[in-house]
Short mmCIF file of C-alpha atoms in Angstrom, two decimals:
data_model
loop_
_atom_site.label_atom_id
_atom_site.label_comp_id
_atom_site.label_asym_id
_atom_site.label_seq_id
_atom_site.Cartn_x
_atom_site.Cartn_y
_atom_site.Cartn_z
CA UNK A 1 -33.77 -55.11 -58.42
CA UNK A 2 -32.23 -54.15 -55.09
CA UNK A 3 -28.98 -55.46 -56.54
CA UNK A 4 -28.83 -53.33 -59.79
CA UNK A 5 -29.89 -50.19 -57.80
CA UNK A 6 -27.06 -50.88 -55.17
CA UNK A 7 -24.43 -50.91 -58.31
CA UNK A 8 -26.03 -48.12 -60.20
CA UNK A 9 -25.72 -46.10 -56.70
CA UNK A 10 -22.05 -47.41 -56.31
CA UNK A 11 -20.66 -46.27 -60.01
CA UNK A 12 -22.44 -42.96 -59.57
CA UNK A 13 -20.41 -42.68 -56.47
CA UNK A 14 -17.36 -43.61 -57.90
CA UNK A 15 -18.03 -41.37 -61.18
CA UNK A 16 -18.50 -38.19 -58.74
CA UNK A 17 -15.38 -39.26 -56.99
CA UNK A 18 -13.31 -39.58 -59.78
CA UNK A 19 -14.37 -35.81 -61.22
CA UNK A 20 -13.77 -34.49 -57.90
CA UNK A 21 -10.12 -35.82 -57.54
CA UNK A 22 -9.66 -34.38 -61.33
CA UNK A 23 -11.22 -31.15 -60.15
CA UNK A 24 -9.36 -30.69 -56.96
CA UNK A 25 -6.48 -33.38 -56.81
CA UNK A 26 -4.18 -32.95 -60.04
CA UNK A 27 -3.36 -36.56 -60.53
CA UNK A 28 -1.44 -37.58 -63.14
CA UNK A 29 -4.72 -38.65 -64.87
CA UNK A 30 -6.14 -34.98 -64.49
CA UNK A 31 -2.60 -33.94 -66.16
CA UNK A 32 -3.17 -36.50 -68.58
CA UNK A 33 -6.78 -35.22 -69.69
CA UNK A 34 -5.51 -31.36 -69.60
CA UNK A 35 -2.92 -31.98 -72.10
CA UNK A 36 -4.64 -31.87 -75.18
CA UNK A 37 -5.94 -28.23 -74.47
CA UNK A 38 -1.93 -27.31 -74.72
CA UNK A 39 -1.46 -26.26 -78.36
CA UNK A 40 1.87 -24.10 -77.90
CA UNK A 41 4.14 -23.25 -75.43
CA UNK A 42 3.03 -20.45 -74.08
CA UNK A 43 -0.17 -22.04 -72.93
CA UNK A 44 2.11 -24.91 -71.44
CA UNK A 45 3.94 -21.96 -69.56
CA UNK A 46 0.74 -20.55 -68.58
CA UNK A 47 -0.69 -24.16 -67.25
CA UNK A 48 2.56 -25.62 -66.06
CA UNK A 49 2.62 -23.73 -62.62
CA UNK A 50 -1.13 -24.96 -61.68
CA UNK A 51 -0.56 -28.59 -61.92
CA UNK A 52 0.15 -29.66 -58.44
CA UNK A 53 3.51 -31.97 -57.54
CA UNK A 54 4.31 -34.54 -55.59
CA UNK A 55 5.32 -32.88 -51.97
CA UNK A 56 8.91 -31.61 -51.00
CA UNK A 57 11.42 -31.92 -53.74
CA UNK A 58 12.52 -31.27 -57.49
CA UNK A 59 10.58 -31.92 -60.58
CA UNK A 60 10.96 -31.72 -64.09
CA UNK A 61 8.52 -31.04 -67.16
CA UNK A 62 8.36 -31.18 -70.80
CA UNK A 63 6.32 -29.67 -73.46
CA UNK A 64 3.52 -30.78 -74.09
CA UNK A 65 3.09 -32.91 -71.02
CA UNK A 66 1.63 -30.97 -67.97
CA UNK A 67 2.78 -33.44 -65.47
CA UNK A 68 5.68 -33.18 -63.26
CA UNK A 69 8.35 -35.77 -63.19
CA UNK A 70 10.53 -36.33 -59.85
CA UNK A 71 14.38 -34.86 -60.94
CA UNK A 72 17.40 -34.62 -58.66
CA UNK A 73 17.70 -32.04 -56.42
CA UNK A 74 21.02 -30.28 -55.64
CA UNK A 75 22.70 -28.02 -52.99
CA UNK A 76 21.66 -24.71 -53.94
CA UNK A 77 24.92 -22.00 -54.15
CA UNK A 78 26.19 -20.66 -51.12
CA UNK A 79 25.76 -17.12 -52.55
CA UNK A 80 23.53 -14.03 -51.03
CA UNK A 81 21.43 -12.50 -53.22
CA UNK A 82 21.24 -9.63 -50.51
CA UNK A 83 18.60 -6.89 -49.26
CA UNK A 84 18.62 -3.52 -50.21
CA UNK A 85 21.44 -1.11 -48.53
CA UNK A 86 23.32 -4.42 -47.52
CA UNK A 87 25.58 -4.79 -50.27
CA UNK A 88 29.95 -4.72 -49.84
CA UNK A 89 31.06 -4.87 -53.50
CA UNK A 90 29.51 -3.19 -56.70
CA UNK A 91 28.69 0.46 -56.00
CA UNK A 92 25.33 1.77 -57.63
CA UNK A 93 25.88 3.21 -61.33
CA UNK A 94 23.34 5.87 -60.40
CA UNK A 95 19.86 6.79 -58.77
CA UNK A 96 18.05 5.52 -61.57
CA UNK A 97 19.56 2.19 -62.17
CA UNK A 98 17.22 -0.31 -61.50
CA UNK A 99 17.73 -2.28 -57.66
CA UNK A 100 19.72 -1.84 -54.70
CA UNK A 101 15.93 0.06 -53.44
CA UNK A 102 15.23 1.65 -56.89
CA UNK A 103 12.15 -0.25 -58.75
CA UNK A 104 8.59 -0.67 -59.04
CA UNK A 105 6.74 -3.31 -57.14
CA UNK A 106 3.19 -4.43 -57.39
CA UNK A 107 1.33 -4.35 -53.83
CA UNK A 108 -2.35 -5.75 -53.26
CA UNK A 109 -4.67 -5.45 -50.71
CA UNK A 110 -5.13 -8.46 -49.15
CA UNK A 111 -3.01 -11.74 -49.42
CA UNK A 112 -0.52 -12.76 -52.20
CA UNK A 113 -0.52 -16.74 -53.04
CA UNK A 114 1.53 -16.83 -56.89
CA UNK A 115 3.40 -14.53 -58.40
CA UNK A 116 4.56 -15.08 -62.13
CA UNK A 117 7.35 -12.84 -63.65
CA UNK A 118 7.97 -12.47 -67.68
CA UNK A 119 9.02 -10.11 -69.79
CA UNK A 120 8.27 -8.45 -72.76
CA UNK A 121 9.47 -5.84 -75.84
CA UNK A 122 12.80 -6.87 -75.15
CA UNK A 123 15.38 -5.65 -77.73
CA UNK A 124 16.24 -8.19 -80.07
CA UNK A 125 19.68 -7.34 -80.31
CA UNK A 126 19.97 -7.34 -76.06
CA UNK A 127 22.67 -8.74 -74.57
CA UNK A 128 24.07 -8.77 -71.14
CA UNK A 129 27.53 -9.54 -69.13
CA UNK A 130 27.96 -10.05 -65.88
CA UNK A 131 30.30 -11.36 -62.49
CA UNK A 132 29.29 -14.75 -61.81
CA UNK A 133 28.08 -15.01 -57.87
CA UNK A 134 28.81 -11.14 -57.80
CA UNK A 135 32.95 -11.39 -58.13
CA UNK A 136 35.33 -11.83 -60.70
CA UNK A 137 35.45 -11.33 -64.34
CA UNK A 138 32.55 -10.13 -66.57
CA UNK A 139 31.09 -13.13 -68.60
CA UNK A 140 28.07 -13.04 -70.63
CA UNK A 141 24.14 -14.17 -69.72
CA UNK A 142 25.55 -14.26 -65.73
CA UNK A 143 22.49 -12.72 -64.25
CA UNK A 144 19.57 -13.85 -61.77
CA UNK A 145 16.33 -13.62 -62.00
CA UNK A 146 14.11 -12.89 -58.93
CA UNK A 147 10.57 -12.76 -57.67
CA UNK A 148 10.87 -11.16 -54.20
CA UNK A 149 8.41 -10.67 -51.07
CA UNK A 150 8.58 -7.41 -49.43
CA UNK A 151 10.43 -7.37 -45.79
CA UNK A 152 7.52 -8.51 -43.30
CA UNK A 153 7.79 -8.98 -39.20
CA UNK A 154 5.78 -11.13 -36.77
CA UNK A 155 7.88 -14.40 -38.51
CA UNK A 156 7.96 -17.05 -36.24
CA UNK A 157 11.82 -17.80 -37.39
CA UNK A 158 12.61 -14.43 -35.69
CA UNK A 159 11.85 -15.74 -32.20
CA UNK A 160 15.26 -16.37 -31.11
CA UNK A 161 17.08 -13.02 -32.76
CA UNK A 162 17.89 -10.34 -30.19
CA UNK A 163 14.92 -8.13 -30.77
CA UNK A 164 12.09 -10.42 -32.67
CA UNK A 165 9.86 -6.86 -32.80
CA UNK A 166 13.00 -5.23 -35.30
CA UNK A 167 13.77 -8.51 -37.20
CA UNK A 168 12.00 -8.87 -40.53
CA UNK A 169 12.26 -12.23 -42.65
CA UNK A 170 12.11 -11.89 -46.48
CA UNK A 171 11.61 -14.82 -49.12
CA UNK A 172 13.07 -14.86 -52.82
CA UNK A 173 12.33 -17.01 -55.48
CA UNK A 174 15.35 -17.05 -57.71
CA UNK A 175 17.53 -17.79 -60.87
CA UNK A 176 20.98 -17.66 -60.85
CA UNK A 177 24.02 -18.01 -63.42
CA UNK A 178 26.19 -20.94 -62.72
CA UNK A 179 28.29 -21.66 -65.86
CA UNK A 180 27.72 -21.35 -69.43
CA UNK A 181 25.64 -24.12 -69.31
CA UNK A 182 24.09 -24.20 -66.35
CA UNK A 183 22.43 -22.15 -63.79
CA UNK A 184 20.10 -23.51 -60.65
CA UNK A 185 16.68 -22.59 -59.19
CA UNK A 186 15.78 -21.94 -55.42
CA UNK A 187 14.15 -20.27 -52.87
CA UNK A 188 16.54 -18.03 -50.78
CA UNK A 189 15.34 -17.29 -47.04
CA UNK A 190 16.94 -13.98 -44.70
CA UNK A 191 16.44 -12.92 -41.01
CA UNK A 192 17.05 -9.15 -41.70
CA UNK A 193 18.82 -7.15 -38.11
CA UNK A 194 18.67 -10.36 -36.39
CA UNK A 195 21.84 -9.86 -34.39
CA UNK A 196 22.19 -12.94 -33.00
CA UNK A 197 24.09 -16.37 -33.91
CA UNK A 198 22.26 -17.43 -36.83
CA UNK A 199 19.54 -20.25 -36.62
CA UNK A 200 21.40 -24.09 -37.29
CA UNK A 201 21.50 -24.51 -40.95
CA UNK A 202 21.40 -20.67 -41.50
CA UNK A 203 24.38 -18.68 -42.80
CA UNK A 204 25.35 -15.35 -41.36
CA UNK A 205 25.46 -11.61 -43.68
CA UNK A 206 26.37 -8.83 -41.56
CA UNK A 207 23.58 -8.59 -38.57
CA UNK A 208 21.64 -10.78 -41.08
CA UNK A 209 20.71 -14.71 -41.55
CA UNK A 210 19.82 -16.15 -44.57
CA UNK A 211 19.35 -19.88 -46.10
CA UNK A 212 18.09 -22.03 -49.28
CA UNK A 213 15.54 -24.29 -49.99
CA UNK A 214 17.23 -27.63 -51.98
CA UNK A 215 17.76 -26.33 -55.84
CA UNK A 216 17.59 -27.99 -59.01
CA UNK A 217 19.66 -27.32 -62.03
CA UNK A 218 18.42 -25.92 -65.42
CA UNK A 219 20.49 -24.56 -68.39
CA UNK A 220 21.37 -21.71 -68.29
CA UNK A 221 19.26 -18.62 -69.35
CA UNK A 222 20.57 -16.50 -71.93
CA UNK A 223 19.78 -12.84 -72.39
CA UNK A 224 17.65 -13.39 -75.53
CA UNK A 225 15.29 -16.17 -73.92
CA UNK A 226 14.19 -13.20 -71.91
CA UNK A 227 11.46 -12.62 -73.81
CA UNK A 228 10.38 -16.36 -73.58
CA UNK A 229 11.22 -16.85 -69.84
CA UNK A 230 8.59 -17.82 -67.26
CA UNK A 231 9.42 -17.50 -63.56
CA UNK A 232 7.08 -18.12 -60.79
CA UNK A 233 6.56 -18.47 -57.00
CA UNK A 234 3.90 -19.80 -54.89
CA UNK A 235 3.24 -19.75 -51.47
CA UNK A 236 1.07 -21.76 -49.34
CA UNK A 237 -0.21 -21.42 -45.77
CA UNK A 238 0.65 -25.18 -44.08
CA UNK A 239 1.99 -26.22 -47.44
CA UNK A 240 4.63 -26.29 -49.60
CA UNK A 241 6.01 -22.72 -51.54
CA UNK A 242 7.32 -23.35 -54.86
CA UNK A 243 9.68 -21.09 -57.77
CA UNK A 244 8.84 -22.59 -61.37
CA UNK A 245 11.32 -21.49 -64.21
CA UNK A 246 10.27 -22.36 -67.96
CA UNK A 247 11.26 -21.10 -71.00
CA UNK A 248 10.14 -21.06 -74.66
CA UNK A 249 11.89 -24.01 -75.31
CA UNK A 250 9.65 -26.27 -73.79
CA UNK A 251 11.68 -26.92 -70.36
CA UNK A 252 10.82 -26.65 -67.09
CA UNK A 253 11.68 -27.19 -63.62
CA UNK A 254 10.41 -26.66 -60.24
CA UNK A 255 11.55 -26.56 -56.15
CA UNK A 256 9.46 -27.28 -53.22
CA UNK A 257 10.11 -26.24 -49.50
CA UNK A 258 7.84 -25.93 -46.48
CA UNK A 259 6.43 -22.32 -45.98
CA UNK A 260 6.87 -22.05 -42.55
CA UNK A 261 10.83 -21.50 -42.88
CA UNK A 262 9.76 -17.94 -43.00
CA UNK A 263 5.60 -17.90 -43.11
CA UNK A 264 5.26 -16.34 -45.91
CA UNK A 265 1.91 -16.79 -46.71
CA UNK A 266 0.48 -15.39 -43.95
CA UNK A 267 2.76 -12.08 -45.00
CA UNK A 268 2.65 -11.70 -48.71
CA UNK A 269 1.44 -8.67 -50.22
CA UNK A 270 4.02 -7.17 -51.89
CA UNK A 271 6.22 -8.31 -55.26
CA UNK A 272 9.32 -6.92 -56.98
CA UNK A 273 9.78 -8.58 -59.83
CA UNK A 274 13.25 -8.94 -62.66
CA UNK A 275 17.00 -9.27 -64.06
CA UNK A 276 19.64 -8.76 -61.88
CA UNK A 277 23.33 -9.17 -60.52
CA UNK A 278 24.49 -12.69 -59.99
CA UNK A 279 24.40 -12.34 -56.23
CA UNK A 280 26.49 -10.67 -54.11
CA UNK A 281 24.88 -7.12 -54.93
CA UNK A 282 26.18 -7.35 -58.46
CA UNK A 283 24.93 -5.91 -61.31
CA UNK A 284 23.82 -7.14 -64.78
CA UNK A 285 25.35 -5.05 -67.47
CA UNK A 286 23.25 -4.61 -70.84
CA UNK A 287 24.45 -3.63 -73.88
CA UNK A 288 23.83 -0.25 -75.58
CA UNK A 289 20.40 0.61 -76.09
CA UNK A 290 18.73 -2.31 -74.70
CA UNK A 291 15.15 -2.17 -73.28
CA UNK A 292 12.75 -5.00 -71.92
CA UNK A 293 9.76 -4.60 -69.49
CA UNK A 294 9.15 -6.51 -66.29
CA UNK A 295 5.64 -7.70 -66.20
CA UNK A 296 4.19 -9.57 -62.80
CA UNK A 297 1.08 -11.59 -62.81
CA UNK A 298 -0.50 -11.99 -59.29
CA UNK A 299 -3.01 -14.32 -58.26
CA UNK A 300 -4.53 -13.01 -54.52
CA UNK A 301 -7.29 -12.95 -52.27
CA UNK A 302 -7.71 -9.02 -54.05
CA UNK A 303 -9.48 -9.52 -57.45
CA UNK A 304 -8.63 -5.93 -58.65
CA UNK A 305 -5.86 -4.03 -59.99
CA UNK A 306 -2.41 -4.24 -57.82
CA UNK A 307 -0.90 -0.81 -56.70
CA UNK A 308 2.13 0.41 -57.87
CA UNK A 309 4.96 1.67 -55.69
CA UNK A 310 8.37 2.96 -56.10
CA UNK A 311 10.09 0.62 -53.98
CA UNK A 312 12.71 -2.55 -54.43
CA UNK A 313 13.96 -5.27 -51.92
CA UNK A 314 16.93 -6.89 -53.66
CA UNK A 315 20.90 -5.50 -53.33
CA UNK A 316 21.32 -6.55 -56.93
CA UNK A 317 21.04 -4.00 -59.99
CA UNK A 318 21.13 -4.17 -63.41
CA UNK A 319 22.03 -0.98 -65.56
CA UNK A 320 18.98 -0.05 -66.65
CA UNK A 321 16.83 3.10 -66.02
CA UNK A 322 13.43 2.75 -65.28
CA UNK A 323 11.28 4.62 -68.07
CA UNK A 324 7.73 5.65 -69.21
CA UNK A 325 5.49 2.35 -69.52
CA UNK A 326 3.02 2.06 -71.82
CA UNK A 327 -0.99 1.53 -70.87
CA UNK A 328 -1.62 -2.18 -70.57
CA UNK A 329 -4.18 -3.83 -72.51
CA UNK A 330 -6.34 -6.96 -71.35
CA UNK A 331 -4.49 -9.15 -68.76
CA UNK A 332 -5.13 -12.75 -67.56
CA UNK A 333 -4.40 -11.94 -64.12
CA UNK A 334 -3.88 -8.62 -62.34
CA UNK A 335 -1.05 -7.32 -63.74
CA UNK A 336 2.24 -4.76 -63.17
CA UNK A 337 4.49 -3.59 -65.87
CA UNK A 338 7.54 -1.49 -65.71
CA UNK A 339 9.58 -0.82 -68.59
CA UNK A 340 13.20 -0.46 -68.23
CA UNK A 341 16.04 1.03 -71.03
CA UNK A 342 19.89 1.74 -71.71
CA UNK A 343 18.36 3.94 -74.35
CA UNK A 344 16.63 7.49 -74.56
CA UNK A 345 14.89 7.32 -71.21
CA UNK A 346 11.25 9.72 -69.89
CA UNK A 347 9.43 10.00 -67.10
CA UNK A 348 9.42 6.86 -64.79
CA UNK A 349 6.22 5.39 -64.30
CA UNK A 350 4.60 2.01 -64.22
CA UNK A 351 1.26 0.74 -65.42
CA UNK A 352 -1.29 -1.92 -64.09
CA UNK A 353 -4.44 -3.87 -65.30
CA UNK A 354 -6.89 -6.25 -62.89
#
């Protein structure tokens, strides 16, 4: 009797060990078991950035599978995607182009852990040109795509710049155009008025420092997958901060680094959110009477409704003009949307749903 007791007691233990690694621990096997519940891409999109990876590196993903698969990292480009009011080349088309400082960002009360950007109502005829890193020639679908923190002191990387109390760090989770077939993803780190010799490792931008998590390559994003594009960042106190890019298509990749290059997690609380220049304070061109609206999903310690403000982060534009955006219905997650148009334009506003 003792004997079948003391093996019922053991399987019941291992039973209620197994459910908690599926509940907590996203093994494989808990990928494995959540798979079924995908029935089209967009819920893969949707599930994709919850299923936890492996540690530090580059991974790769599929539709339908929800598990990650180790993929070759790469160095990410040696291009700054640069703050606000930074910017050399590429003067702003006008005060109601959309960047360079001029945008809508969604701002919570407390703390910030994943941000995911998409877009929607996008013209079906839109198209978009570009210079590729911000110089040279205009070539079509060269444009980035970026998630971005707000500027935040009390960063422990700012220790060592000349006045730590005026130096603000500032995290990006980003897209960018590489060739007609290929574009990387990455996380892209600045020291903002550091004036000092950068960090080791760290490149220098006027009285700025900036540097990359490793990258991984994707294809490259064309103007019409915008409506089908997924792009998300995560960030994690003592952990690992991640950008995610899938599209409609059924790919997806995604690129780890160690939060405390910047601490952003102890910061976040404030997301700008769209399409770009290709670095360099560039700008992305659409054609004639094109329109799409920037939605961002947050998930944060605040379970209502983020704030709207009239405020960007990035040097890049594009040459849209923010617009009227319509109410938003029932969202998933607390939600921003800002609609954006080449077209017959009224007054700016944004529009948000907890």
């Amino acid at each position: 009797m003792h004997s079948i007791d003391l093996r019922r007691t053991v399987l019941a233990l291992v039973a209620a060990g197994a459910l908690v690694g599926l509940t907590l621990f996203p093994t494989a096997s808990a990928q494995a078991v959540a798979q079924p519940r995908v029935t089209t891409t967009a819920q893969w999109q949707t599930a994709l950035p919850q299923i936890a990876n492996q540690g530090d590196g580059c991974y790769q993903a599929s539709y339908p599978s929800l598990r990650w698969k180790a993929a070759e990292c790469v160095t990410a480009p040696n291009i700054p995607l640069v703050p606000k009011g930074t910017r050399t080349s590429a003067a702003h088309a006008g005060p109601a182009t959309v960047g360079d400082g001029t945008d809508y960002s969604a701002v919570v009360s407390g703390l910030i852990s994943r941000a995911t950007g998409t877009f929607t109502n996008v013209s079906s005829a839109i198209s978009e040109k570009g210079a590729t890193g911000g110089s040279g020639s205009q070539v079509a679908n060269s444009f980035s795509l970026q998630i971005n923190s707000q500027f935040f002191a009390g960063s422990p990387a700012c220790a060592r710049s000349s006045n730590p109390s005026s130096c603000q760090a500032w995290q990006q989770f980003v897209y960018t155009y590489d060739s007609a077939s290929s574009g990387e993803i990455f996380m892209q780190y600045w020291l903002i008025n550091y004036n000092a010799t950068c960090p080791s490792g760290w490149y220098s931008y006027q009285a700025d420092c900036y540097t990359n998590s490793a990258a991984s390559r994707v294809s490259t994003v064309t103007a019409k997958q915008l409506a089908t594009v997924k792009l998300t960042g995560t960030a994690v106190s003592g952990g690992n901060d991640s950008v995610s890019l899938s599209v409609g298509s059924g790919q997806a990749v995604t690129v780890t680094g160690k939060d405390t290059k910047v601490n952003l997690a102890a910061a976040w609380n404030t997301t700008e959110w769209g399409v770009y220049g290709d670095g360099g304070g560039s700008s992305a061109n659409f054609g004639s009477n094109n329109a799409l609206e920037a939605r961002t999903a947050l998930t944060s310690t605040s379970s209502t409704a983020p704030s709207c403000v009239q405020e960007g982060y990035t040097g890049e534009t594009n040459n849209l003009t923010l617009t009227a955006t319509p109410a938003l219905g029932s969202a998933a997650s607390p939600t921003m949307a800002s609609a954006q148009t080449d077209g017959t334009t009224n007054t700016p506003s944004c529009a948000v749903v907890s």
